[in-house]
DNA sequence: TTGTAAGCGTTATCAC
DNA sequence: GTGATAACGCTTACAA
């Protein structure tokens, strides 16, 4: 069915080697040959088999992007940027979803079967340090960790300063005169780095303003979806009449929280100000528009893909950690 | 570095054939052999090279999902379902974005290089009939078209009844007593099927209620994003004081339109009712929550992946077209 | 039940 | 500058 190098060679009456040279743009091919081969290629509608090429070269041109769920806006926006960046560098991107499954993340990290299928992996995990701790850098395919800010010299990171981001968001609320501030997004049992760091930033900001973090005002959120934000905010409002602000660890939590405030008959930001983290597109057109801390997904994607490409090129480049910039974006949900 | 079948065979003192048998779960292997081989596999940390396997078998286990933009909620929600379904059937999913680029869609449809990399392709296009018209089913890898409702016996479709969906949305507005109804989402130049069909459904519903579609009330939208909805609605409101409802061809357009209504100092649904199509998650927590026509993405994904798997199994199964169900979901944005 | 060997479509190492 | 030919790691006739 599909034509092979051999078919082209036969038709052009040249050796398979010459055809390969033409296809891969080798310089030293005579004009005559090149033309003859090109014609045969067109006649037969030949295109090279990437699988065979890969078996020979070891390079697939495929990257793996691992995210919890692709339909979470932050991750789909990240994926978009990653795919575009990868495309620019000649890579295609496979998406794996871990669905908040710790075990699945673990598996993906060490599944050797993937070594040969992918040139590298971009990992945006809930992952904890312990998931990586018993992993040698040499055990995995070229790997870039996204988002998590874990101090570990062995792997490349493109991280976010979660402590500072949470601190900035909380400080913004404080500066707007709010003092009974709740936080939504701590994780119940797991020791994921991101929520811990955001809790830390929240606490720090309060203390800087001479406030003591009140345990009752810190709500867990099993996931970071709208429904989780809604449920947590509903409980908070019911139990804390004086509440005047909510800091959510993600924009999606914030969207749910805002809806909950209104369903409780209160207003955002007049009664309760709400701020998130991520700066997903949804928050720019929502009502009220969502104040947030913008994480620079294009920067994260570009840096990560470039870094990964470099590591694929040379596996021995020392691991480094880049902290992506973030920026407070005040919008209506805190302008009260 | 990575161990091969040969290495395992050497270590277990058996032939490569026996190792292969064990790895691929062949039945007739003696217990003794199986154990010896298994031990060697563990010792060496062997896992089979999927690329080599593919070169031999012709099956990659990879599917290609082509969408305009993965960060558009409808497509990320679809992708999530597709990836999950594919996973259940042992496939992994590669994502390609066409970025509304007609030429790129064309390319992806006929790029022969992909024939060997993917077992099949799920295509959620802006695609027009003419993009497919000069394409033989045998030219492409196994292909399922998503969303477009094009009558063409050559390709498998999992389609939406766009005419009926638009009709239902419009009728809902009419039944709520609205009569000066605008529509946002027609496409300027291109002859994409989806907008044409939705325009048709809009027109039909109006006529059934004895109303004449007014050209001035039908707005183009270059893309289907929030910003496009915002811009179109703003223009509509400015030029049509009596407007009492807007039917948007997508939920994202509707989110932008709603914001625009409020920025104009009017209320949804009191002054202007708004309805969309898609039923993205965002619309369930927005304020007001968004009335919409729900497209059953899990159904679409499941049907499409199953169908594709069947076609990969047997390329000669006749093409068929499935119409995915849709359902009107009345929410706050039309309850005035 | 297990071993031997051919071949999937490339690239790359030799010669010439 | 071009032609044979040996891998890449696997599956699968065909033998034994």
XYZ file of C-alpha atoms (C1' of nucleotides) in Angstrom:
704
model
C 0.000 0.000 0.000
C 2.194 2.771 1.275
C 5.368 3.229 -0.728
C 8.748 2.662 0.906
C 12.242 3.875 0.242
C 12.843 0.703 -1.642
C 9.901 1.307 -3.976
C 11.150 4.776 -4.729
C 14.644 3.479 -5.348
C 13.366 0.869 -7.763
C 11.297 3.331 -9.688
C 14.063 5.926 -9.876
C 16.602 3.263 -10.721
C 18.900 4.338 -7.953
C 19.973 2.841 -4.697
C 17.975 3.150 -1.543
C 20.845 5.086 -0.060
C 20.485 7.858 -2.612
C 16.785 8.141 -1.982
C 17.422 8.427 1.707
C 19.923 11.151 1.027
C 17.437 13.121 -0.984
C 14.676 12.679 1.554
C 16.802 13.777 4.460
C 18.240 16.694 2.546
C 21.790 15.433 2.337
C 23.932 17.926 0.471
C 26.130 15.892 -1.787
C 23.631 14.599 -4.270
C 23.908 15.422 -7.925
C 21.196 17.526 -9.444
C 20.281 14.814 -11.883
C 19.804 12.202 -9.196
C 17.894 14.534 -6.944
C 15.459 15.321 -9.687
C 14.954 11.722 -10.678
C 14.333 10.715 -7.109
C 12.005 13.630 -6.453
C 9.926 12.660 -9.417
C 9.641 9.072 -8.235
C 8.652 10.263 -4.778
C 5.883 12.377 -6.209
C 4.721 9.623 -8.521
C 4.423 7.154 -5.711
C 3.185 9.619 -3.108
C 5.935 8.439 -0.867
C 6.427 9.786 2.619
C 8.919 8.420 5.099
C 7.785 6.118 7.858
C 8.478 7.901 11.133
C 8.355 4.662 13.069
C 11.134 3.045 11.082
C 13.143 6.217 11.300
C 12.675 6.276 15.042
C 13.761 2.695 15.475
C 16.956 3.595 13.755
C 17.655 7.005 15.261
C 16.091 6.629 18.670
C 14.329 9.975 18.360
C 10.551 9.953 18.147
C 9.795 13.658 18.106
C 7.113 12.950 20.680
C 6.755 14.614 24.052
C 4.498 13.532 26.865
C 2.557 16.130 28.805
C 1.156 14.823 32.062
C -1.597 16.815 33.757
C -4.269 15.952 36.311
C -7.190 16.820 34.015
C -7.055 18.483 30.639
C -10.475 20.100 31.045
C -9.312 22.191 33.989
C -8.805 25.592 32.368
C -5.372 26.216 33.811
C -4.124 22.964 32.342
C -5.839 23.332 28.991
C -4.363 26.813 28.664
C -0.989 25.433 29.633
C -1.397 22.563 27.181
C -2.228 24.940 24.400
C 0.962 26.875 24.986
C 3.021 23.707 25.351
C 1.690 22.209 22.134
C 2.388 25.405 20.242
C 5.915 25.692 21.605
C 6.616 22.038 20.940
C 5.303 22.386 17.429
C 7.719 25.245 16.816
C 10.579 22.977 17.838
C 9.374 20.040 15.782
C 7.778 17.988 18.532
C 4.309 16.595 18.892
C 2.613 16.307 22.251
C 0.792 13.397 23.812
C -1.462 14.142 26.743
C -1.848 11.930 29.757
C -4.287 12.581 32.547
C -3.575 11.368 36.036
C -6.995 12.219 37.392
C -5.560 13.100 40.799
C -4.362 9.558 41.085
C -1.161 9.458 43.022
C -0.404 5.949 41.917
C -0.897 6.773 38.283
C 1.542 9.641 38.527
C 4.035 7.283 40.030
C 3.513 4.808 37.233
C 3.923 7.373 34.500
C 7.117 8.602 36.084
C 8.779 5.253 35.966
C 7.049 3.315 33.237
C 9.966 2.191 31.191
C 7.745 1.331 28.246
C 7.491 5.028 27.544
C 11.202 5.531 27.336
C 11.263 4.537 23.732
C 8.066 6.216 22.721
C 8.824 9.692 23.989
C 11.875 11.859 23.745
C 10.915 13.644 26.915
C 8.229 14.366 29.444
C 6.621 17.466 30.885
C 5.115 16.675 34.232
C 2.535 18.959 35.808
C 1.730 16.920 38.827
C 0.057 16.996 42.143
C 3.294 15.143 42.715
C 4.944 15.183 46.025
C 8.566 15.092 46.791
C 8.328 11.508 47.929
C 7.077 10.480 44.532
C 10.366 11.617 43.126
C 12.614 10.845 46.023
C 13.345 7.249 45.120
C 13.769 8.094 41.484
C 17.110 8.545 39.844
C 17.339 11.153 37.142
C 18.871 8.436 35.008
C 15.831 6.217 35.583
C 13.489 8.465 33.739
C 13.384 9.915 30.317
C 14.324 13.588 30.062
C 11.951 15.248 32.485
C 10.796 18.749 33.284
C 8.675 19.345 36.359
C 6.031 22.013 36.028
C 4.589 24.154 38.777
C 5.857 22.389 41.832
C 8.503 24.252 43.702
C 10.531 21.491 45.226
C 14.131 21.959 46.156
C 15.832 19.062 44.532
C 18.929 19.387 42.470
C 18.247 16.315 40.371
C 15.421 17.450 38.114
C 14.666 20.449 35.972
C 11.866 22.595 37.272
C 9.862 25.426 35.887
C 8.268 26.438 39.114
C 6.055 29.075 40.585
C 6.861 30.914 43.763
C 3.717 29.663 45.440
C 4.540 31.179 48.805
C 5.026 34.612 47.306
C 1.991 34.331 45.020
C -0.263 33.442 47.943
C 1.346 36.151 49.992
C 0.663 38.724 47.276
C -2.964 37.714 46.928
C -3.546 37.823 50.678
C -1.740 41.126 51.043
C -3.938 42.601 48.331
C -7.002 41.703 50.389
C -5.444 43.159 53.517
C -4.568 46.387 51.751
C -8.134 46.719 50.614
C -9.041 46.807 54.276
C -10.235 43.248 54.713
C -9.363 41.573 57.962
C -11.540 38.522 58.370
C -10.000 36.598 55.547
C -10.675 32.952 54.787
C -8.611 30.635 52.596
C -9.861 27.764 50.463
C -7.613 25.125 49.007
C -5.607 23.356 51.663
C -5.479 19.636 50.996
C -6.903 17.222 53.531
C -4.450 14.369 53.859
C -1.938 14.518 51.075
C 1.186 16.523 51.454
C 1.244 18.138 48.051
C 3.700 20.971 47.836
C 1.506 23.559 46.139
C -1.261 23.828 48.740
C 1.237 23.712 51.580
C 3.201 26.547 50.063
C 0.100 28.619 49.400
C -1.054 28.090 52.962
C 2.331 29.262 54.069
C 2.120 32.433 51.996
C -1.349 33.100 53.347
C -0.124 32.757 56.905
C 2.903 34.945 56.329
C 0.874 37.788 54.874
C -1.554 37.731 57.772
C 1.254 37.762 60.301
C 2.925 40.672 58.605
C -0.258 42.587 59.246
C -0.373 41.468 62.846
C -3.159 38.980 62.265
C -3.308 35.478 63.588
C -4.445 32.846 61.048
C -7.708 31.391 62.317
C -8.017 27.693 61.728
C -11.770 27.874 61.234
C -11.211 30.178 58.280
C -8.995 27.741 56.415
C -10.967 25.289 54.374
C -9.823 22.133 52.672
C -10.681 21.491 49.053
C -10.343 17.921 47.810
C -9.913 19.104 44.240
C -9.598 22.571 42.796
C -12.886 22.693 40.916
C -15.770 25.115 40.982
C -17.921 22.753 42.998
C -15.241 22.448 45.682
C -14.985 26.211 45.927
C -18.738 26.492 46.142
C -19.043 23.943 48.927
C -16.190 25.363 50.966
C -17.407 28.937 50.664
C -20.930 27.934 51.610
C -19.680 26.327 54.800
C -17.440 29.296 55.574
C -20.200 31.859 55.146
C -22.583 29.871 57.279
C -20.135 29.510 60.115
C -18.479 32.926 60.000
C -20.913 35.834 59.793
C -18.171 38.468 59.882
C -16.222 37.124 56.920
C -15.129 39.840 54.514
C -12.746 38.137 52.102
C -11.808 34.752 50.646
C -8.477 33.818 49.160
C -8.818 30.800 46.899
C -5.817 28.722 45.890
C -7.098 28.518 42.318
C -9.317 30.587 40.056
C -11.713 27.712 39.618
C -12.229 27.506 43.367
C -12.813 31.251 43.272
C -15.493 30.975 40.577
C -17.373 28.527 42.776
C -16.859 30.676 45.861
C -18.222 33.762 44.132
C -21.341 31.931 43.099
C -21.768 30.714 46.663
C -21.503 34.231 48.079
C -24.307 35.414 45.848
C -26.471 32.401 46.611
C -26.066 33.320 50.282
C -27.580 36.706 49.473
C -24.301 38.599 49.815
C -22.324 40.566 47.273
C -18.840 40.377 45.807
C -16.838 42.420 46.532
C -19.068 44.658 48.682
C -19.590 42.094 51.413
C -16.949 39.543 50.610
C -13.970 40.100 48.346
C -12.654 37.077 46.443
C -9.281 36.498 44.853
C -7.786 33.462 43.129
C -4.574 32.269 41.552
C -3.984 31.302 37.878
C -5.568 34.027 35.757
C -7.628 31.742 33.590
C -9.518 33.379 30.731
C -12.862 32.700 32.360
C -12.112 35.208 35.120
C -11.742 38.103 32.704
C -15.352 38.045 31.525
C -17.047 36.706 34.627
C -19.216 38.912 36.741
C -17.590 40.265 38.766
C -14.339 39.803 36.918
C -11.903 37.889 39.062
C -8.930 39.402 40.827
C -6.113 36.925 40.688
C -2.428 36.254 40.595
C -1.475 35.656 37.000
C 0.834 32.743 36.302
C 2.616 33.249 33.043
C 1.635 30.070 31.186
C 3.256 31.095 27.913
C 6.500 31.708 29.774
C 6.211 28.441 31.632
C 5.489 26.543 28.430
C 8.250 28.150 26.437
C 10.871 27.754 29.116
C 9.883 24.182 29.825
C 9.833 23.031 26.222
C 13.116 24.763 25.417
C 14.709 23.299 28.485
C 13.402 19.860 27.641
C 14.666 20.109 24.085
C 18.080 21.034 25.444
C 18.098 18.085 27.792
C 17.045 15.735 25.021
C 19.902 17.076 22.971
C 22.336 16.598 25.807
C 21.111 14.481 28.723
C 24.010 15.600 30.860
C 23.211 19.279 31.139
C 22.925 19.995 34.842
C 19.405 20.299 36.184
C 18.258 23.764 37.004
C 15.227 25.455 38.433
C 13.508 28.431 36.875
C 10.964 30.433 38.800
C 8.301 31.755 36.481
C 7.148 35.294 37.175
C 3.728 36.028 38.571
C 1.727 39.198 38.791
C -1.181 40.431 40.844
C -4.130 41.345 38.646
C -6.709 43.342 40.580
C -10.158 43.157 39.066
C -13.722 43.712 40.216
C -13.938 40.883 42.726
C -11.751 42.812 45.167
C -12.484 46.411 44.211
C -14.967 47.186 46.957
C 21.433 1.175 28.345
C 17.905 -0.115 28.039
C 17.664 -3.883 27.956
C 16.340 -5.667 24.885
C 14.687 -8.978 24.258
C 18.095 -10.345 23.333
C 19.606 -9.302 26.668
C 16.822 -11.000 28.534
C 17.187 -14.104 26.441
C 20.912 -14.265 27.130
C 20.467 -13.836 30.826
C 17.666 -16.396 31.083
C 19.548 -18.787 28.809
C 16.597 -19.156 26.500
C 15.827 -18.046 23.000
C 14.549 -14.647 22.122
C 11.406 -16.313 20.907
C 10.589 -17.654 24.325
C 11.092 -14.279 25.919
C 8.790 -12.736 23.378
C 6.218 -15.399 24.153
C 6.349 -14.624 27.838
C 6.182 -10.883 27.314
C 3.204 -11.055 25.018
C 1.406 -13.542 27.237
C 1.513 -16.458 24.855
C -0.134 -19.453 26.459
C 2.056 -22.395 25.646
C 5.075 -21.665 27.737
C 6.219 -24.051 30.422
C 6.074 -22.840 33.985
C 9.783 -23.280 34.394
C 10.630 -21.172 31.397
C 8.150 -18.505 32.259
C 9.616 -18.136 35.690
C 13.185 -18.011 34.488
C 12.309 -15.396 31.906
C 10.296 -13.341 34.360
C 13.198 -13.272 36.745
C 15.570 -12.094 34.047
C 13.097 -9.400 33.014
C 12.921 -8.123 36.552
C 16.655 -8.268 37.011
C 17.273 -6.226 33.912
C 14.313 -3.937 34.308
C 13.328 -4.822 30.797
C 10.329 -3.359 29.078
C 9.475 -3.851 25.440
C 10.247 -1.156 22.918
C 6.918 -0.022 21.481
C 8.582 1.462 18.431
C 10.161 -1.801 17.373
C 6.912 -3.590 18.046
C 5.077 -1.075 15.915
C 7.456 -1.399 13.018
C 6.725 -5.082 13.040
C 2.987 -5.083 13.670
C 1.970 -1.829 12.051
C -0.080 -0.839 15.096
C 1.089 2.129 17.132
C -1.691 2.401 19.679
C -1.713 6.123 18.996
C -4.695 8.201 17.992
C -4.651 11.744 16.745
C -7.231 14.207 17.996
C -7.461 17.336 15.903
C -9.198 20.374 17.383
C -9.064 24.087 16.642
C -7.799 25.072 20.098
C -7.454 22.867 23.126
C -8.037 25.726 25.557
C -11.567 26.290 24.305
C -13.643 24.637 27.021
C -15.822 22.618 24.704
C -12.767 21.057 23.122
C -10.880 20.491 26.359
C -13.945 18.789 27.794
C -14.238 16.725 24.649
C -10.530 15.908 24.769
C -10.809 14.776 28.337
C -13.550 12.331 27.441
C -11.732 11.166 24.332
C -8.494 10.529 26.195
C -10.313 8.594 28.885
C -12.212 6.477 26.376
C -9.096 5.856 24.333
C -7.215 4.873 27.444
C -9.862 2.306 28.232
C -9.328 0.759 24.797
C -5.553 0.835 25.043
C -4.888 3.892 22.927
C -2.996 7.052 23.684
C -4.016 10.381 22.240
C -1.961 13.005 20.505
C -3.448 16.468 20.233
C -3.110 18.710 17.236
C -4.402 22.244 17.096
C -5.404 23.776 13.803
C -5.837 27.259 15.191
C -8.705 27.978 12.800
C -6.285 27.475 9.973
C -8.085 25.995 7.040
C -4.880 25.055 5.311
C -3.536 23.292 8.355
C -6.671 21.188 8.597
C -6.215 20.242 5.004
C -2.633 19.272 5.632
C -3.417 17.150 8.636
C -6.100 15.347 6.703
C -3.771 14.212 3.994
C -0.331 14.223 5.499
C 0.882 10.795 4.654
C 3.673 10.967 7.191
C 1.096 10.456 9.882
C -0.228 7.268 8.385
C 2.423 5.246 10.076
C 2.439 7.121 13.341
C -1.241 6.920 14.139
C -3.700 4.104 13.989
C -6.523 6.541 13.486
C -7.676 10.105 13.667
C -10.509 11.967 15.350
C -11.169 15.180 13.547
C -13.122 17.983 15.186
C -12.802 20.568 12.500
C -14.097 23.813 11.299
C -13.780 21.692 8.216
C -15.964 22.225 5.283
C -17.284 19.734 2.887
C -14.909 20.898 0.223
C -11.976 20.048 2.432
C -13.082 16.468 2.293
C -14.558 16.372 -1.148
C -11.383 15.584 -3.027
C -10.315 13.071 -0.443
C -10.741 9.369 -0.855
C -11.532 7.401 2.250
C -8.643 5.168 1.254
C -6.311 8.172 1.155
C -6.547 8.822 4.839
C -5.919 6.817 7.900
C -9.027 5.577 9.690
C -10.968 8.745 10.335
C -13.912 9.842 12.429
C -15.402 13.266 11.906
C -16.678 14.996 15.015
C -19.420 17.552 15.233
C -19.901 18.438 11.629
C -23.078 17.191 10.138
C -22.192 16.627 6.556
C -24.039 14.167 4.409
C -21.326 12.135 2.891
C -21.368 8.411 2.810
C -17.611 8.036 2.704
C -16.605 8.945 6.238
C -17.732 8.070 9.715
C -19.386 10.904 11.563
C -20.410 11.495 15.098
C -22.459 14.546 14.447
C -24.754 16.955 16.162
C -28.108 17.951 14.799
C -27.101 21.586 14.611
C -30.286 22.707 12.936
C -32.434 21.131 15.604
C -30.203 22.325 18.456
C -30.370 25.916 17.248
C -34.070 25.537 16.677
C -34.586 24.302 20.234
C -32.589 27.151 21.738
C -34.449 29.753 19.732
C -37.812 28.206 20.463
C -37.006 28.298 24.151
C -36.500 32.056 23.915
C -39.732 32.456 21.972
C -41.675 30.431 24.491
C -40.388 32.659 27.234
C -42.098 35.501 25.434
C -39.115 37.035 23.723
C -39.657 38.343 20.233
C -36.783 40.629 19.328
C -34.190 37.926 19.231
C -30.648 38.357 17.965
C -28.198 35.636 16.964
C -24.419 35.693 17.303
C -22.140 33.259 15.557
C -22.600 33.307 11.814
C -19.286 33.187 10.034
C -18.243 36.025 7.757
C -16.784 34.461 4.652
C -16.153 30.795 5.221
C -18.825 28.295 4.519
C -18.396 26.150 7.590
C -21.255 23.786 8.092
C -21.886 24.345 11.788
C -22.673 28.072 11.717
C -24.728 27.680 8.568
C -26.800 24.946 10.159
C -27.295 26.886 13.357
C -28.378 29.922 11.388
C -30.835 27.703 9.602
C -32.292 26.402 12.875
C -32.584 29.928 14.180
C -34.471 31.016 11.082
C -36.782 28.008 11.146
C -37.791 28.575 14.761
C -38.562 32.220 14.122
C -40.665 31.395 11.097
C -42.616 28.781 12.987
C -43.626 31.569 15.322
C -44.534 33.837 12.475
C -41.448 35.994 12.808
C -39.263 37.189 10.044
C -35.495 36.891 10.711
C -34.050 40.395 10.738
C -30.669 40.667 9.144
C -29.534 43.405 11.480
C -30.043 41.057 14.403
C -27.687 38.405 13.067
C -24.107 39.060 13.979
C -20.993 37.438 12.644
C -18.365 36.113 15.022
C -14.915 35.449 13.570
C -14.162 32.953 16.308
C -16.311 31.537 19.059
C -14.552 33.118 22.019
C -15.782 35.287 24.867
C -14.301 38.409 23.318
C -16.184 37.796 20.064
C -19.432 37.402 21.948
C -18.741 40.549 23.894
C -18.012 42.606 20.819
C -20.990 41.337 18.865
C -23.410 41.832 21.751
C -22.128 45.330 22.380
C -22.808 46.287 18.782
C -26.235 44.639 18.843
C -27.333 46.417 21.989
C -26.165 49.738 20.725
C -28.013 49.419 17.442
C -31.162 47.692 18.639
C -32.757 49.282 21.699
C -35.690 46.894 21.761
C -33.611 43.722 21.851
C -34.894 41.205 24.396
C -32.907 38.028 23.732
C -29.676 36.741 22.219
C -29.059 33.256 20.909
C -25.348 32.509 20.800
C -23.938 29.685 18.678
C -21.605 28.697 21.507
C -21.518 29.001 25.285
C -18.304 30.967 25.140
C -19.930 33.553 22.890
C -22.754 33.650 25.411
C -20.418 34.291 28.339
C -19.041 37.298 26.509
C -22.513 38.472 25.507
C -23.765 38.317 29.084
C -20.893 40.420 30.282
C -21.620 42.909 27.550
C -25.273 43.191 28.533
C -24.313 44.084 32.076
C -21.685 46.547 30.969
C -24.423 48.243 28.952
C -26.340 48.704 32.188
C -28.949 46.076 31.386
C -29.791 42.836 33.125
C -29.833 39.160 32.144
C -32.410 37.777 31.831
C -34.718 40.623 32.889
C -33.906 42.858 29.964
C -32.147 40.477 27.652
C -32.239 36.695 27.868
C -29.178 34.803 26.666
C -28.799 31.195 25.606
C -25.856 29.263 24.183
C -24.954 25.855 22.853
C -22.449 23.370 24.328
C -23.131 23.178 28.060
C -19.594 23.821 29.191
C -18.945 23.565 32.909
C -18.308 27.278 33.214
C -21.969 28.039 32.528
C -23.186 26.075 35.528
C -21.546 28.337 38.106
C -21.603 31.625 36.228
C -23.895 34.415 37.262
C -26.462 34.118 35.929
C -26.027 30.457 35.162
C -26.239 29.880 31.442
C -29.191 28.340 29.660
C -27.870 26.195 26.873
C -28.277 23.199 24.652
C -26.199 20.420 26.109
C -24.105 18.398 23.698
C -23.333 15.032 25.144
C -19.526 15.063 24.983
C -19.098 11.765 26.828
C -21.445 10.147 24.343
C -19.676 11.748 21.422
C -16.289 10.663 22.731
C -17.326 7.128 23.511
C -19.102 6.562 20.234
C -16.298 8.109 18.226
C -13.496 6.173 19.886
C -15.376 2.892 19.716
C -16.196 3.486 16.107
C -12.619 4.378 15.317
C -11.340 1.288 17.093
C -13.722 -0.798 15.007
C -12.546 0.796 11.798
C -8.923 0.274 12.746
C -9.734 -3.354 13.378
C -11.488 -3.663 10.041
C -10.941 -0.809 7.591
C -13.740 -2.049 5.408
C -16.665 -1.579 7.751
C -19.063 0.729 5.958
C -19.031 4.345 7.076
C -21.936 5.438 9.140
C -23.218 8.575 10.753
C -24.368 8.816 14.333
C -26.288 11.814 15.566
C -25.436 12.522 19.177
C -28.360 13.529 21.366
C -28.735 17.047 22.639
C -30.878 18.506 25.371
C -32.161 21.948 26.253
C -30.951 23.010 29.696
C -32.883 26.032 30.941
C -30.994 27.997 33.570
C -31.064 31.495 34.996
C -30.007 33.372 31.885
C -33.415 32.820 30.319
C -35.653 32.545 33.382
C -37.020 36.106 33.332
C 7.159 -26.287 23.777
C 11.086 -23.890 22.065
C 14.811 -22.324 18.695
C 16.244 -20.087 14.249
C 15.814 -16.620 11.115
C 13.375 -13.415 8.075
C 11.765 -8.914 7.711
C 9.184 -4.345 9.167
C 11.536 0.792 6.724
C 14.814 3.475 8.061
C 19.834 5.382 8.808
C 24.693 4.832 8.730
C 29.041 2.420 7.852
C 31.610 0.737 4.599
C 33.554 0.447 0.212
C 34.037 1.977 -4.565
C 28.650 10.930 -5.311
C 26.575 6.493 -5.029
C 25.819 1.449 -4.068
C 25.538 -2.594 -0.966
C 24.609 -3.989 3.584
C 24.413 -4.165 8.529
C 21.966 -2.789 12.279
C 17.679 -0.707 15.306
C 14.258 -4.412 18.588
C 10.580 -6.702 17.807
C 6.949 -10.520 15.980
C 6.120 -14.615 13.627
C 6.548 -18.352 10.103
C 8.899 -22.384 9.881
C 11.619 -26.037 11.958
C 12.928 -29.062 15.344
